[in-house]
Tab-separated table of N, CA, C and O in Angstrom:
chain	number	residue	atom	x	y	z
A	1400	GLN	N	-24.390	225.499	4.476
A	1400	GLN	CA	-23.438	224.638	3.405
A	1400	GLN	C	-22.837	223.210	3.758
A	1400	GLN	O	-22.600	223.174	4.158
A	1401	VAL	N	-22.448	222.515	2.607
A	1401	VAL	CA	-22.539	221.173	2.381
A	1401	VAL	C	-20.636	221.087	2.599
A	1401	VAL	O	-20.561	221.865	1.810
A	1402	GLN	N	-20.191	220.125	3.278
A	1402	GLN	CA	-18.796	220.545	3.368
A	1402	GLN	C	-18.020	217.759	3.262
A	1402	GLN	O	-19.329	217.781	3.763
A	1403	LEU	N	-18.058	218.466	2.364
A	1403	LEU	CA	-16.901	216.555	3.190
A	1403	LEU	C	-15.636	216.905	3.037
A	1403	LEU	O	-15.061	217.625	2.252
A	1404	VAL	N	-15.540	216.886	4.376
A	1404	VAL	CA	-14.011	216.785	4.509
A	1404	VAL	C	-13.083	215.204	4.560
A	1404	VAL	O	-13.571	214.797	5.239
A	1405	GLU	N	-11.959	215.037	3.736
A	1405	GLU	CA	-11.229	213.901	4.155
A	1405	GLU	C	-10.557	213.703	4.422
A	1405	GLU	O	-9.665	215.030	4.678
A	1406	SER	N	-9.713	213.025	5.478
A	1406	SER	CA	-7.757	212.399	6.014
A	1406	SER	C	-7.955	211.317	5.672
A	1406	SER	O	-8.117	210.532	5.172
A	1407	GLY	N	-6.936	210.891	5.826
A	1407	GLY	CA	-5.373	209.913	5.653
A	1407	GLY	C	-5.373	210.033	3.974
A	1407	GLY	O	-4.895	211.330	4.077
A	1408	GLY	N	-4.485	209.144	3.560
A	1408	GLY	CA	-3.502	208.636	2.396
A	1408	GLY	C	-2.237	209.632	2.680
A	1408	GLY	O	-1.802	208.864	3.890
A	1409	GLY	N	-1.667	209.293	2.106
A	1409	GLY	CA	-0.188	208.872	2.310
A	1409	GLY	C	0.676	207.853	1.123
A	1409	GLY	O	0.143	207.696	0.106
A	1410	SER	N	1.634	208.029	1.465
A	1410	SER	CA	2.514	206.638	0.564
A	1410	SER	C	2.642	205.224	1.480
A	1410	SER	O	3.215	205.542	2.656
A	1411	VAL	N	2.298	205.122	0.795
A	1411	VAL	CA	2.620	203.410	1.045
A	1411	VAL	C	3.631	202.343	-0.131
A	1411	VAL	O	3.574	202.723	-0.735
A	1412	GLN	N	3.364	201.374	0.564
A	1412	GLN	CA	5.192	199.935	-0.162
A	1412	GLN	C	3.650	199.880	-0.560
A	1412	GLN	O	2.665	199.562	-0.179
A	1413	ALA	N	4.079	199.143	-1.344
A	1413	ALA	CA	3.126	197.332	-2.556
A	1413	ALA	C	2.733	195.998	-1.943
A	1413	ALA	O	3.361	195.685	-0.771
A	1414	GLY	N	1.218	196.577	-1.430
A	1414	GLY	CA	1.420	195.350	0.094
A	1414	GLY	C	0.508	196.113	1.432
A	1414	GLY	O	0.338	195.191	1.993
A	1415	GLY	N	0.521	196.791	1.359
A	1415	GLY	CA	0.557	197.819	2.198
A	1415	GLY	C	-0.231	198.325	2.319
A	1415	GLY	O	-1.730	198.024	1.671
A	1416	SER	N	-1.162	199.206	3.781
A	1416	SER	CA	-2.414	199.258	4.080
A	1416	SER	C	-2.585	200.684	4.321
A	1416	SER	O	-1.986	201.792	4.702
A	1417	LEU	N	-3.714	201.218	4.157
A	1417	LEU	CA	-4.573	202.871	4.214
A	1417	LEU	C	-5.748	202.973	4.280
A	1417	LEU	O	-6.285	201.819	4.452
A	1418	ARG	N	-5.838	204.110	5.044
A	1418	ARG	CA	-7.273	204.283	5.399
A	1418	ARG	C	-7.583	205.556	5.602
A	1418	ARG	O	-7.788	206.327	5.643
A	1419	LEU	N	-8.900	205.576	4.411
A	1419	LEU	CA	-9.140	207.264	4.529
A	1419	LEU	C	-10.455	206.998	4.653
A	1419	LEU	O	-11.649	206.393	5.144
A	1420	SER	N	-10.576	208.648	5.415
A	1420	SER	CA	-12.104	209.156	6.428
A	1420	SER	C	-12.302	210.083	5.576
A	1420	SER	O	-11.301	211.142	4.779
A	1421	CYS	N	-13.301	210.391	5.323
A	1421	CYS	CA	-14.433	211.520	4.914
A	1421	CYS	C	-16.296	211.884	5.794
A	1421	CYS	O	-16.593	211.163	6.218
A	1422	ILE	N	-16.777	213.146	6.610
A	1422	ILE	CA	-16.842	213.193	8.108
A	1422	ILE	C	-17.309	214.151	6.202
A	1422	ILE	O	-17.572	215.694	6.625
A	1423	GLY	N	-19.188	214.335	6.719
A	1423	GLY	CA	-20.145	214.937	5.915
A	1423	GLY	C	-20.551	215.655	6.519
A	1423	GLY	O	-21.282	215.501	7.830
A	1424	SER	N	-20.928	217.300	5.745
A	1424	SER	CA	-22.451	217.888	7.043
A	1424	SER	C	-22.960	218.746	5.832
A	1424	SER	O	-22.994	218.830	4.513
A	1425	GLY	N	-23.854	219.821	6.368
A	1425	GLY	CA	-25.384	219.904	5.824
A	1425	GLY	C	-26.096	220.190	5.078
A	1425	GLY	O	-26.792	219.975	3.701
A	1426	TYR	N	-25.794	219.078	5.054
A	1426	TYR	CA	-26.691	217.967	3.941
A	1426	TYR	C	-27.432	216.418	4.770
A	1426	TYR	O	-26.988	215.780	6.557
A	1427	THR	N	-28.741	215.711	4.825
A	1427	THR	CA	-28.914	214.930	5.192
A	1427	THR	C	-29.185	213.420	4.584
A	1427	THR	O	-28.896	212.584	4.013
A	1428	TYR	N	-27.343	213.030	6.044
A	1428	TYR	CA	-26.192	212.061	5.897
A	1428	TYR	C	-27.152	210.646	5.611
A	1428	TYR	O	-26.343	209.674	4.420
A	1429	ASN	N	-27.348	210.369	6.570
A	1429	ASN	CA	-28.313	209.258	6.372
A	1429	ASN	C	-29.030	208.418	4.630
A	1429	ASN	O	-29.102	207.191	4.583
A	1430	ARG	N	-29.650	209.363	4.031
A	1430	ARG	CA	-30.430	209.559	2.735
A	1430	ARG	C	-29.434	209.649	1.974
A	1430	ARG	O	-29.765	209.453	0.733
A	1431	SER	N	-28.586	209.864	2.596
A	1431	SER	CA	-27.809	209.891	0.672
A	1431	SER	C	-27.143	208.812	-0.222
A	1431	SER	O	-26.409	207.627	0.857
A	1432	CYS	N	-26.631	208.670	-1.270
A	1432	CYS	CA	-24.908	207.783	-1.289
A	1432	CYS	C	-24.322	208.067	-1.522
A	1432	CYS	O	-24.156	209.844	-1.697
A	1433	MET	N	-23.048	207.797	-1.047
A	1433	MET	CA	-22.064	207.737	-0.636
A	1433	MET	C	-20.922	207.491	-1.426
A	1433	MET	O	-20.848	206.585	-1.451
A	1434	ALA	N	-20.236	207.694	-2.433
A	1434	ALA	CA	-18.415	206.692	-2.857
A	1434	ALA	C	-17.756	207.652	-2.719
A	1434	ALA	O	-16.964	208.548	-2.064
A	1435	TRP	N	-16.197	206.210	-2.609
A	1435	TRP	CA	-15.463	206.921	-2.878
A	1435	TRP	C	-15.051	206.858	-4.834
A	1435	TRP	O	-15.051	206.050	-5.137
A	1436	PHE	N	-14.330	207.960	-5.296
A	1436	PHE	CA	-13.499	208.117	-6.373
A	1436	PHE	C	-11.977	208.452	-6.606
A	1436	PHE	O	-11.520	208.157	-5.500
A	1437	ARG	N	-11.473	208.145	-7.302
A	1437	ARG	CA	-9.947	208.316	-7.330
A	1437	ARG	C	-9.751	208.933	-9.220
A	1437	ARG	O	-9.317	208.571	-10.326
A	1438	GLN	N	-8.352	209.367	-9.408
A	1438	GLN	CA	-8.068	210.202	-10.449
A	1438	GLN	C	-7.108	209.941	-10.492
A	1438	GLN	O	-5.530	210.979	-9.462
A	1439	ALA	N	-6.521	209.715	-11.221
A	1439	ALA	CA	-4.686	209.328	-11.652
A	1439	ALA	C	-4.633	210.235	-12.235
A	1439	ALA	O	-5.344	210.672	-14.278
A	1440	PRO	N	-2.696	211.006	-12.712
A	1440	PRO	CA	-2.748	212.079	-14.184
A	1440	PRO	C	-3.032	211.489	-15.043
A	1440	PRO	O	-2.643	210.168	-15.722
A	1441	GLY	N	-3.631	212.280	-15.923
A	1441	GLY	CA	-3.518	211.177	-17.383
A	1441	GLY	C	-4.967	210.950	-17.699
A	1441	GLY	O	-5.378	210.472	-18.938
A	1442	LYS	N	-5.909	210.900	-16.603
A	1442	LYS	CA	-7.388	209.510	-16.491
A	1442	LYS	C	-7.658	210.390	-15.966
A	1442	LYS	O	-7.738	211.067	-15.518
A	1443	GLU	N	-9.223	209.335	-17.118
A	1443	GLU	CA	-10.658	209.131	-15.778
A	1443	GLU	C	-10.690	209.682	-15.027
A	1443	GLU	O	-10.377	208.673	-14.118
A	1444	ARG	N	-11.392	210.224	-14.354
A	1444	ARG	CA	-12.080	209.741	-12.690
A	1444	ARG	C	-13.029	208.773	-12.948
A	1444	ARG	O	-13.577	208.407	-13.563
A	1445	GLU	N	-12.585	207.970	-11.376
A	1445	GLU	CA	-13.009	206.791	-11.412
A	1445	GLU	C	-13.701	205.774	-10.151
A	1445	GLU	O	-12.505	206.749	-9.172
A	1446	GLU	N	-14.876	204.842	-10.676
A	1446	GLU	CA	-15.085	205.249	-8.949
A	1446	GLU	C	-15.124	203.926	-8.569
A	1446	GLU	O	-14.768	203.222	-9.463
A	1447	VAL	N	-14.677	204.170	-7.161
A	1447	VAL	CA	-14.161	203.504	-6.749
A	1447	VAL	C	-15.215	202.005	-6.076
A	1447	VAL	O	-14.764	201.076	-6.431
A	1448	GLY	N	-16.290	202.510	-5.597
A	1448	GLY	CA	-16.776	202.583	-4.939
A	1448	GLY	C	-17.743	202.788	-4.118
A	1448	GLY	O	-17.851	204.501	-3.858
A	1449	GLY	N	-18.946	202.167	-4.129
A	1449	GLY	CA	-19.781	203.513	-3.120
A	1449	GLY	C	-20.458	202.612	-1.837
A	1449	GLY	O	-20.457	201.221	-2.580
A	1450	ILE	N	-21.188	202.716	-1.578
A	1450	ILE	CA	-22.565	202.347	-0.638
A	1450	ILE	C	-22.868	203.238	-0.154
A	1450	ILE	O	-23.676	204.333	-0.876
A	1451	ASP	N	-24.812	202.862	-0.647
A	1451	ASP	CA	-26.155	204.035	-0.761
A	1451	ASP	C	-26.829	204.068	0.473
A	1451	ASP	O	-26.432	202.856	2.026
A	1452	SER	N	-28.584	204.439	0.989
A	1452	SER	CA	-28.248	204.705	2.232
A	1452	SER	C	-29.171	203.098	2.698
A	1452	SER	O	-29.194	203.486	3.364
A	1453	SER	N	-29.266	201.990	2.574
A	1453	SER	CA	-29.419	200.961	2.984
A	1453	SER	C	-28.358	200.264	3.711
A	1453	SER	O	-28.649	199.184	4.153
A	1454	GLY	N	-27.411	201.132	3.180
A	1454	GLY	CA	-26.492	199.796	3.550
A	1454	GLY	C	-25.876	198.959	2.222
A	1454	GLY	O	-25.473	198.966	2.141
A	1455	THR	N	-26.231	198.715	0.918
A	1455	THR	CA	-26.034	198.410	-0.650
A	1455	THR	C	-24.722	198.601	-0.210
A	1455	THR	O	-24.282	199.898	-1.198
A	1456	ARG	N	-23.233	197.534	-0.448
A	1456	ARG	CA	-22.047	198.450	-1.108
A	1456	ARG	C	-21.557	196.952	-1.898
A	1456	ARG	O	-21.145	196.569	-2.674
A	1457	LEU	N	-21.332	198.703	-3.608
A	1457	LEU	CA	-20.671	198.102	-5.180
A	1457	LEU	C	-19.073	198.591	-5.048
A	1457	LEU	O	-18.963	199.511	-4.067
A	1458	TYR	N	-18.895	197.581	-5.423
A	1458	TYR	CA	-16.545	198.677	-5.567
A	1458	TYR	C	-16.749	198.181	-7.863
A	1458	TYR	O	-17.433	197.634	-7.448
A	1459	ALA	N	-15.563	199.113	-7.537
A	1459	ALA	CA	-14.817	197.878	-8.933
A	1459	ALA	C	-13.780	197.369	-9.118
A	1459	ALA	O	-14.219	196.202	-8.070
A	1460	ALA	N	-13.909	196.528	-10.097
A	1460	ALA	CA	-13.499	195.553	-9.907
A	1460	ALA	C	-12.083	194.798	-9.636
A	1460	ALA	O	-11.848	194.376	-9.407
A	1461	SER	N	-11.556	196.374	-10.198
A	1461	SER	CA	-10.895	196.357	-9.384
A	1461	SER	C	-9.923	196.508	-8.565
A	1461	SER	O	-8.771	196.165	-7.947
A	1462	VAL	N	-10.825	196.427	-7.508
A	1462	VAL	CA	-10.102	196.787	-5.554
A	1462	VAL	C	-11.351	196.179	-5.090
A	1462	VAL	O	-10.677	195.779	-4.072
A	1463	LYS	N	-12.281	194.665	-5.668
A	1463	LYS	CA	-12.523	194.192	-5.387
A	1463	LYS	C	-11.897	193.282	-4.463
A	1463	LYS	O	-11.534	192.514	-5.619
A	1464	GLY	N	-12.345	192.382	-3.383
A	1464	GLY	CA	-11.752	192.218	-2.095
A	1464	GLY	C	-10.811	192.317	-1.363
A	1464	GLY	O	-9.845	191.998	0.025
A	1465	ARG	N	-9.708	193.683	-2.006
A	1465	ARG	CA	-9.070	194.922	-1.436
A	1465	ARG	C	-10.083	195.973	-0.664
A	1465	ARG	O	-8.747	196.161	0.508
A	1466	PHE	N	-10.130	196.613	-1.306
A	1466	PHE	CA	-11.140	197.382	-0.124
A	1466	PHE	C	-12.559	197.419	0.579
A	1466	PHE	O	-13.423	196.659	-0.368
A	1467	THR	N	-12.632	198.295	1.513
A	1467	THR	CA	-13.903	198.528	1.296
A	1467	THR	C	-15.114	199.034	1.891
A	1467	THR	O	-13.575	200.846	2.575
A	1468	ILE	N	-15.717	199.902	1.839
A	1468	ILE	CA	-16.218	200.994	2.158
A	1468	ILE	C	-17.114	200.712	3.259
A	1468	ILE	O	-18.003	200.359	3.415
A	1469	SER	N	-17.191	201.761	4.348
A	1469	SER	CA	-18.355	202.039	5.128
A	1469	SER	C	-18.288	203.001	6.173
A	1469	SER	O	-18.110	203.708	5.703
A	1470	ARG	N	-19.742	203.482	5.451
A	1470	ARG	CA	-20.034	204.310	6.150
A	1470	ARG	C	-20.445	203.875	8.345
A	1470	ARG	O	-21.492	202.651	9.051
A	1471	ASP	N	-21.491	205.551	8.878
A	1471	ASP	CA	-21.340	205.494	10.255
A	1471	ASP	C	-22.394	206.661	10.462
A	1471	ASP	O	-22.315	207.293	10.496
A	1472	ASN	N	-23.486	206.151	10.304
A	1472	ASN	CA	-24.684	207.218	10.185
A	1472	ASN	C	-24.672	208.142	11.521
A	1472	ASN	O	-24.982	209.689	11.392
A	1473	ALA	N	-24.465	207.529	12.323
A	1473	ALA	CA	-24.157	208.644	14.419
A	1473	ALA	C	-23.002	209.299	14.043
A	1473	ALA	O	-23.375	210.411	14.442
A	1474	LYS	N	-21.816	209.270	13.114
A	1474	LYS	CA	-20.920	209.815	12.665
A	1474	LYS	C	-21.354	210.540	11.615
A	1474	LYS	O	-19.941	211.281	11.036
A	1475	ASN	N	-21.733	210.952	10.500
A	1475	ASN	CA	-21.843	210.656	9.262
A	1475	ASN	C	-20.513	210.597	8.618
A	1475	ASN	O	-19.486	211.601	8.148
A	1476	THR	N	-19.438	209.460	8.900
A	1476	THR	CA	-18.048	209.596	8.582
A	1476	THR	C	-18.674	208.484	7.778
A	1476	THR	O	-18.993	206.923	7.639
A	1477	LEU	N	-17.728	208.417	6.674
A	1477	LEU	CA	-17.765	207.547	5.438
A	1477	LEU	C	-16.630	207.038	5.889
A	1477	LEU	O	-14.621	208.074	5.533
A	1478	THR	N	-15.003	205.887	5.569
A	1478	THR	CA	-14.677	205.084	5.290
A	1478	THR	C	-13.920	204.262	3.671
A	1478	THR	O	-14.507	203.681	4.169
A	1479	LEU	N	-13.107	204.498	3.826
A	1479	LEU	CA	-12.289	203.616	2.857
A	1479	LEU	C	-11.069	202.946	3.266
A	1479	LEU	O	-10.419	203.347	3.012
A	1480	GLN	N	-11.242	201.736	3.458
A	1480	GLN	CA	-9.687	200.657	3.592
A	1480	GLN	C	-9.364	200.308	3.032
A	1480	GLN	O	-10.449	199.811	1.760
A	1481	MET	N	-7.807	200.335	2.549
A	1481	MET	CA	-7.156	200.264	1.075
A	1481	MET	C	-6.553	198.349	1.777
A	1481	MET	O	-5.202	199.661	2.510
A	1482	ASN	N	-6.737	197.589	1.200
A	1482	ASN	CA	-5.348	197.120	1.322
A	1482	ASN	C	-5.140	195.416	0.342
A	1482	ASN	O	-5.047	196.546	-0.768
A	1483	ASN	N	-3.490	195.761	0.424
A	1483	ASN	CA	-3.091	194.791	-0.486
A	1483	ASN	C	-2.977	196.258	-1.737
A	1483	ASN	O	-3.059	194.742	-2.916
A	1484	LEU	N	-2.361	196.926	-1.265
A	1484	LEU	CA	-1.831	197.993	-1.438
A	1484	LEU	C	-1.191	197.121	-3.779
A	1484	LEU	O	-0.020	197.284	-3.352
A	1485	ILE	N	-1.586	198.194	-4.738
A	1485	ILE	CA	-0.531	198.027	-5.580
A	1485	ILE	C	-0.249	199.007	-6.420
A	1485	ILE	O	-1.156	200.625	-5.981
A	1486	PRO	N	0.046	199.461	-7.408
A	1486	PRO	CA	1.162	200.871	-8.206
A	1486	PRO	C	-0.438	201.296	-8.095
A	1486	PRO	O	-0.066	202.770	-8.584
A	1487	GLU	N	-1.093	200.301	-8.953
A	1487	GLU	CA	-2.290	201.196	-9.802
A	1487	GLU	C	-3.156	202.180	-9.182
A	1487	GLU	O	-3.469	202.331	-9.690
A	1488	ASP	N	-2.813	202.135	-8.392
A	1488	ASP	CA	-3.887	202.174	-6.859
A	1488	ASP	C	-3.523	204.407	-6.593
A	1488	ASP	O	-4.564	204.275	-6.561
A	1489	THR	N	-2.516	204.328	-6.868
A	1489	THR	CA	-1.479	205.372	-6.569
A	1489	THR	C	-3.100	206.646	-7.256
A	1489	THR	O	-3.211	206.398	-8.768
A	1490	ALA	N	-3.208	207.751	-6.974
A	1490	ALA	CA	-3.946	207.732	-7.578
A	1490	ALA	C	-4.951	209.306	-6.277
A	1490	ALA	O	-4.034	209.233	-5.150
A	1491	THR	N	-4.580	210.179	-6.514
A	1491	THR	CA	-6.096	211.807	-5.541
A	1491	THR	C	-7.059	210.858	-5.601
A	1491	THR	O	-8.443	210.436	-6.664
A	1492	TYR	N	-7.158	210.390	-4.507
A	1492	TYR	CA	-8.731	209.734	-3.611
A	1492	TYR	C	-9.164	211.284	-3.683
A	1492	TYR	O	-9.605	212.133	-2.646
A	1493	TYR	N	-11.005	210.761	-3.570
A	1493	TYR	CA	-12.326	211.721	-3.504
A	1493	TYR	C	-13.356	211.326	-2.888
A	1493	TYR	O	-13.645	210.357	-3.828
A	1494	CYS	N	-13.809	212.661	-1.623
A	1494	CYS	CA	-15.155	211.579	-0.937
A	1494	CYS	C	-16.295	211.944	-2.183
A	1494	CYS	O	-15.977	213.752	-2.410
A	1495	ALA	N	-17.560	211.605	-2.651
A	1495	ALA	CA	-18.830	212.317	-3.084
A	1495	ALA	C	-19.448	212.116	-1.504
A	1495	ALA	O	-20.050	210.567	-1.701
A	1496	ALA	N	-21.190	212.988	-2.582
A	1496	ALA	CA	-21.961	212.532	-1.847
A	1496	ALA	C	-23.050	212.877	-3.081
A	1496	ALA	O	-22.626	213.713	-3.278
A	1497	LEU	N	-24.326	211.738	-2.944
A	1497	LEU	CA	-25.489	212.776	-4.122
A	1497	LEU	C	-26.103	212.258	-3.230
A	1497	LEU	O	-26.756	211.850	-1.994
A	1498	SER	N	-27.027	214.281	-2.306
A	1498	SER	CA	-28.182	213.574	-0.693
A	1498	SER	C	-29.018	214.831	-2.336
A	1498	SER	O	-29.545	215.204	-2.936
A	1499	VAL	N	-30.226	213.771	-2.134
A	1499	VAL	CA	-30.724	213.004	-2.718
A	1499	VAL	C	-31.943	213.732	-1.361
A	1499	VAL	O	-31.950	213.254	-0.295
A	1500	ARG	N	-34.086	214.210	-1.247
A	1500	ARG	CA	-35.165	213.689	-1.202
A	1500	ARG	C	-35.333	212.876	-1.133
A	1500	ARG	O	-35.896	212.480	0.407
A	1501	SER	N	-34.859	211.530	-1.663
A	1501	SER	CA	-36.375	210.045	-0.527
A	1501	SER	C	-34.600	209.989	-0.884
A	1501	SER	O	-33.747	210.241	-0.949
A	1502	LEU	N	-34.263	208.271	-0.232
A	1502	LEU	CA	-33.545	207.318	-0.343
A	1502	LEU	C	-33.015	207.347	-1.449
A	1502	LEU	O	-33.218	206.735	-2.665
A	1503	CYS	N	-31.539	207.045	-1.173
A	1503	CYS	CA	-30.703	207.091	-2.872
A	1503	CYS	C	-30.249	205.363	-2.364
A	1503	CYS	O	-29.719	205.022	-1.387
A	1504	TYR	N	-31.127	205.455	-3.300
A	1504	TYR	CA	-30.032	203.446	-3.274
A	1504	TYR	C	-29.454	203.687	-5.337
A	1504	TYR	O	-29.331	203.714	-5.808
A	1505	ASN	N	-28.159	202.461	-5.026
A	1505	ASN	CA	-27.657	202.182	-6.182
A	1505	ASN	C	-26.452	203.312	-5.861
A	1505	ASN	O	-26.457	204.665	-6.631
A	1506	PRO	N	-24.892	202.464	-5.198
A	1506	PRO	CA	-24.006	203.821	-4.933
A	1506	PRO	C	-23.321	204.090	-6.777
A	1506	PRO	O	-22.074	205.473	-6.483
A	1507	ILE	N	-23.106	202.794	-7.657
A	1507	ILE	CA	-22.493	202.913	-8.663
A	1507	ILE	C	-23.485	203.841	-9.822
A	1507	ILE	O	-24.578	203.987	-10.094
A	1508	ARG	N	-23.070	204.902	-9.920
A	1508	ARG	CA	-23.343	206.095	-11.479
A	1508	ARG	C	-22.042	206.276	-11.962
A	1508	ARG	O	-20.570	206.733	-10.788
A	1509	PRO	N	-22.509	207.578	-12.560
A	1509	PRO	CA	-21.549	208.719	-13.429
A	1509	PRO	C	-20.792	209.351	-11.752
A	1509	PRO	O	-21.626	210.509	-11.108
A	1510	PRO	N	-19.455	210.026	-12.694
A	1510	PRO	CA	-18.963	211.563	-11.440
A	1510	PRO	C	-20.650	212.680	-11.452
A	1510	PRO	O	-20.144	213.353	-9.898
A	1511	ASN	N	-20.925	213.419	-12.703
A	1511	ASN	CA	-21.729	214.377	-12.706
A	1511	ASN	C	-22.977	213.661	-11.784
A	1511	ASN	O	-23.832	214.698	-11.510
A	1512	GLU	N	-23.286	212.120	-11.542
A	1512	GLU	CA	-24.860	211.906	-10.761
A	1512	GLU	C	-24.474	212.668	-9.394
A	1512	GLU	O	-25.332	212.696	-8.460
A	1513	TYR	N	-23.116	213.293	-8.886
A	1513	TYR	CA	-23.161	213.204	-7.375
A	1513	TYR	C	-22.883	215.034	-7.170
A	1513	TYR	O	-22.306	215.136	-8.343
A	1514	ASN	N	-23.770	214.908	-6.575
A	1514	ASN	CA	-23.394	216.978	-6.973
A	1514	ASN	C	-22.652	216.864	-5.156
A	1514	ASN	O	-22.441	218.168	-5.578
A	1515	TYR	N	-21.775	216.821	-4.251
A	1515	TYR	CA	-21.290	216.941	-3.461
A	1515	TYR	C	-19.348	216.542	-3.732
A	1515	TYR	O	-19.949	215.188	-3.237
A	1516	TRP	N	-18.962	217.334	-3.282
A	1516	TRP	CA	-17.521	215.943	-3.578
A	1516	TRP	C	-16.799	217.742	-1.954
A	1516	TRP	O	-16.724	218.277	-2.101
A	1517	GLY	N	-15.171	216.052	-2.059
A	1517	GLY	CA	-14.260	216.516	-0.602
A	1517	GLY	C	-13.425	216.641	-1.846
A	1517	GLY	O	-13.182	217.095	-3.571
A	1518	GLN	N	-12.148	217.233	-1.345
A	1518	GLN	CA	-10.989	218.786	-1.677
A	1518	GLN	C	-10.060	217.191	-2.082
A	1518	GLN	O	-9.114	217.553	-3.728
A	1519	GLY	N	-9.963	216.547	-1.880
A	1519	GLY	CA	-10.128	215.036	-2.211
A	1519	GLY	C	-8.393	214.582	-1.126
A	1519	GLY	O	-7.246	215.888	-0.550
A	1520	THR	N	-6.902	213.247	-1.590
A	1520	THR	CA	-6.816	213.397	-1.191
A	1520	THR	C	-5.830	212.409	-1.056
A	1520	THR	O	-6.235	211.587	-2.237
A	1521	GLN	N	-4.404	212.606	-1.522
A	1521	GLN	CA	-3.643	211.404	-2.304
A	1521	GLN	C	-2.937	210.577	-2.053
A	1521	GLN	O	-2.799	210.064	-0.577
A	1522	VAL	N	-2.477	209.539	-2.498
A	1522	VAL	CA	-2.588	208.403	-2.423
A	1522	VAL	C	-1.840	207.935	-3.505
A	1522	VAL	O	-1.281	207.654	-4.668
A	1523	THR	N	-0.040	207.376	-2.371
A	1523	THR	CA	0.761	206.947	-3.427
A	1523	THR	C	1.609	205.482	-3.722
A	1523	THR	O	1.867	204.979	-1.442
A	1524	VAL	N	1.158	204.504	-3.947
A	1524	VAL	CA	2.283	202.950	-3.232
A	1524	VAL	C	3.596	203.650	-4.722
A	1524	VAL	O	3.294	202.770	-5.877
A	1525	SER	N	4.087	203.134	-3.911
A	1525	SER	CA	5.825	202.490	-4.952
A	1525	SER	C	5.418	200.762	-4.406
A	1525	SER	O	5.562	200.581	-4.000
A	1526	SER	N	6.616	200.243	-5.573
A	1526	SER	CA	6.276	199.603	-5.821
A	1526	SER	C	8.147	198.852	-5.551
A	1526	SER	O	8.489	199.246	-4.966
């Protein structure tokens, strides 16, 4: 059974930092693409950024330079370090995994290509 369990999140003032973590199990973690998505009320789910099996990291333009994604294959853990947060970052954040038989490359994909999802964690940034 595949599970993605997220932790972290919460409320912070603009300019602050938060760290999200996601632990995956039940699939071949080190071959997968991993990503963070977010969804604000009334908006579509968007990819914040991702990291593929080679360690290549890509980010949305809106968070580049402020957010950092990393993965620890030994611990099946994905993290999202968010710095200099702004109110527009307020959303529910989701961890996602694309597990394929071969190595996964290119972590920037539409949501429907990711086959496993976490339950979501809320991030609220106040001005």
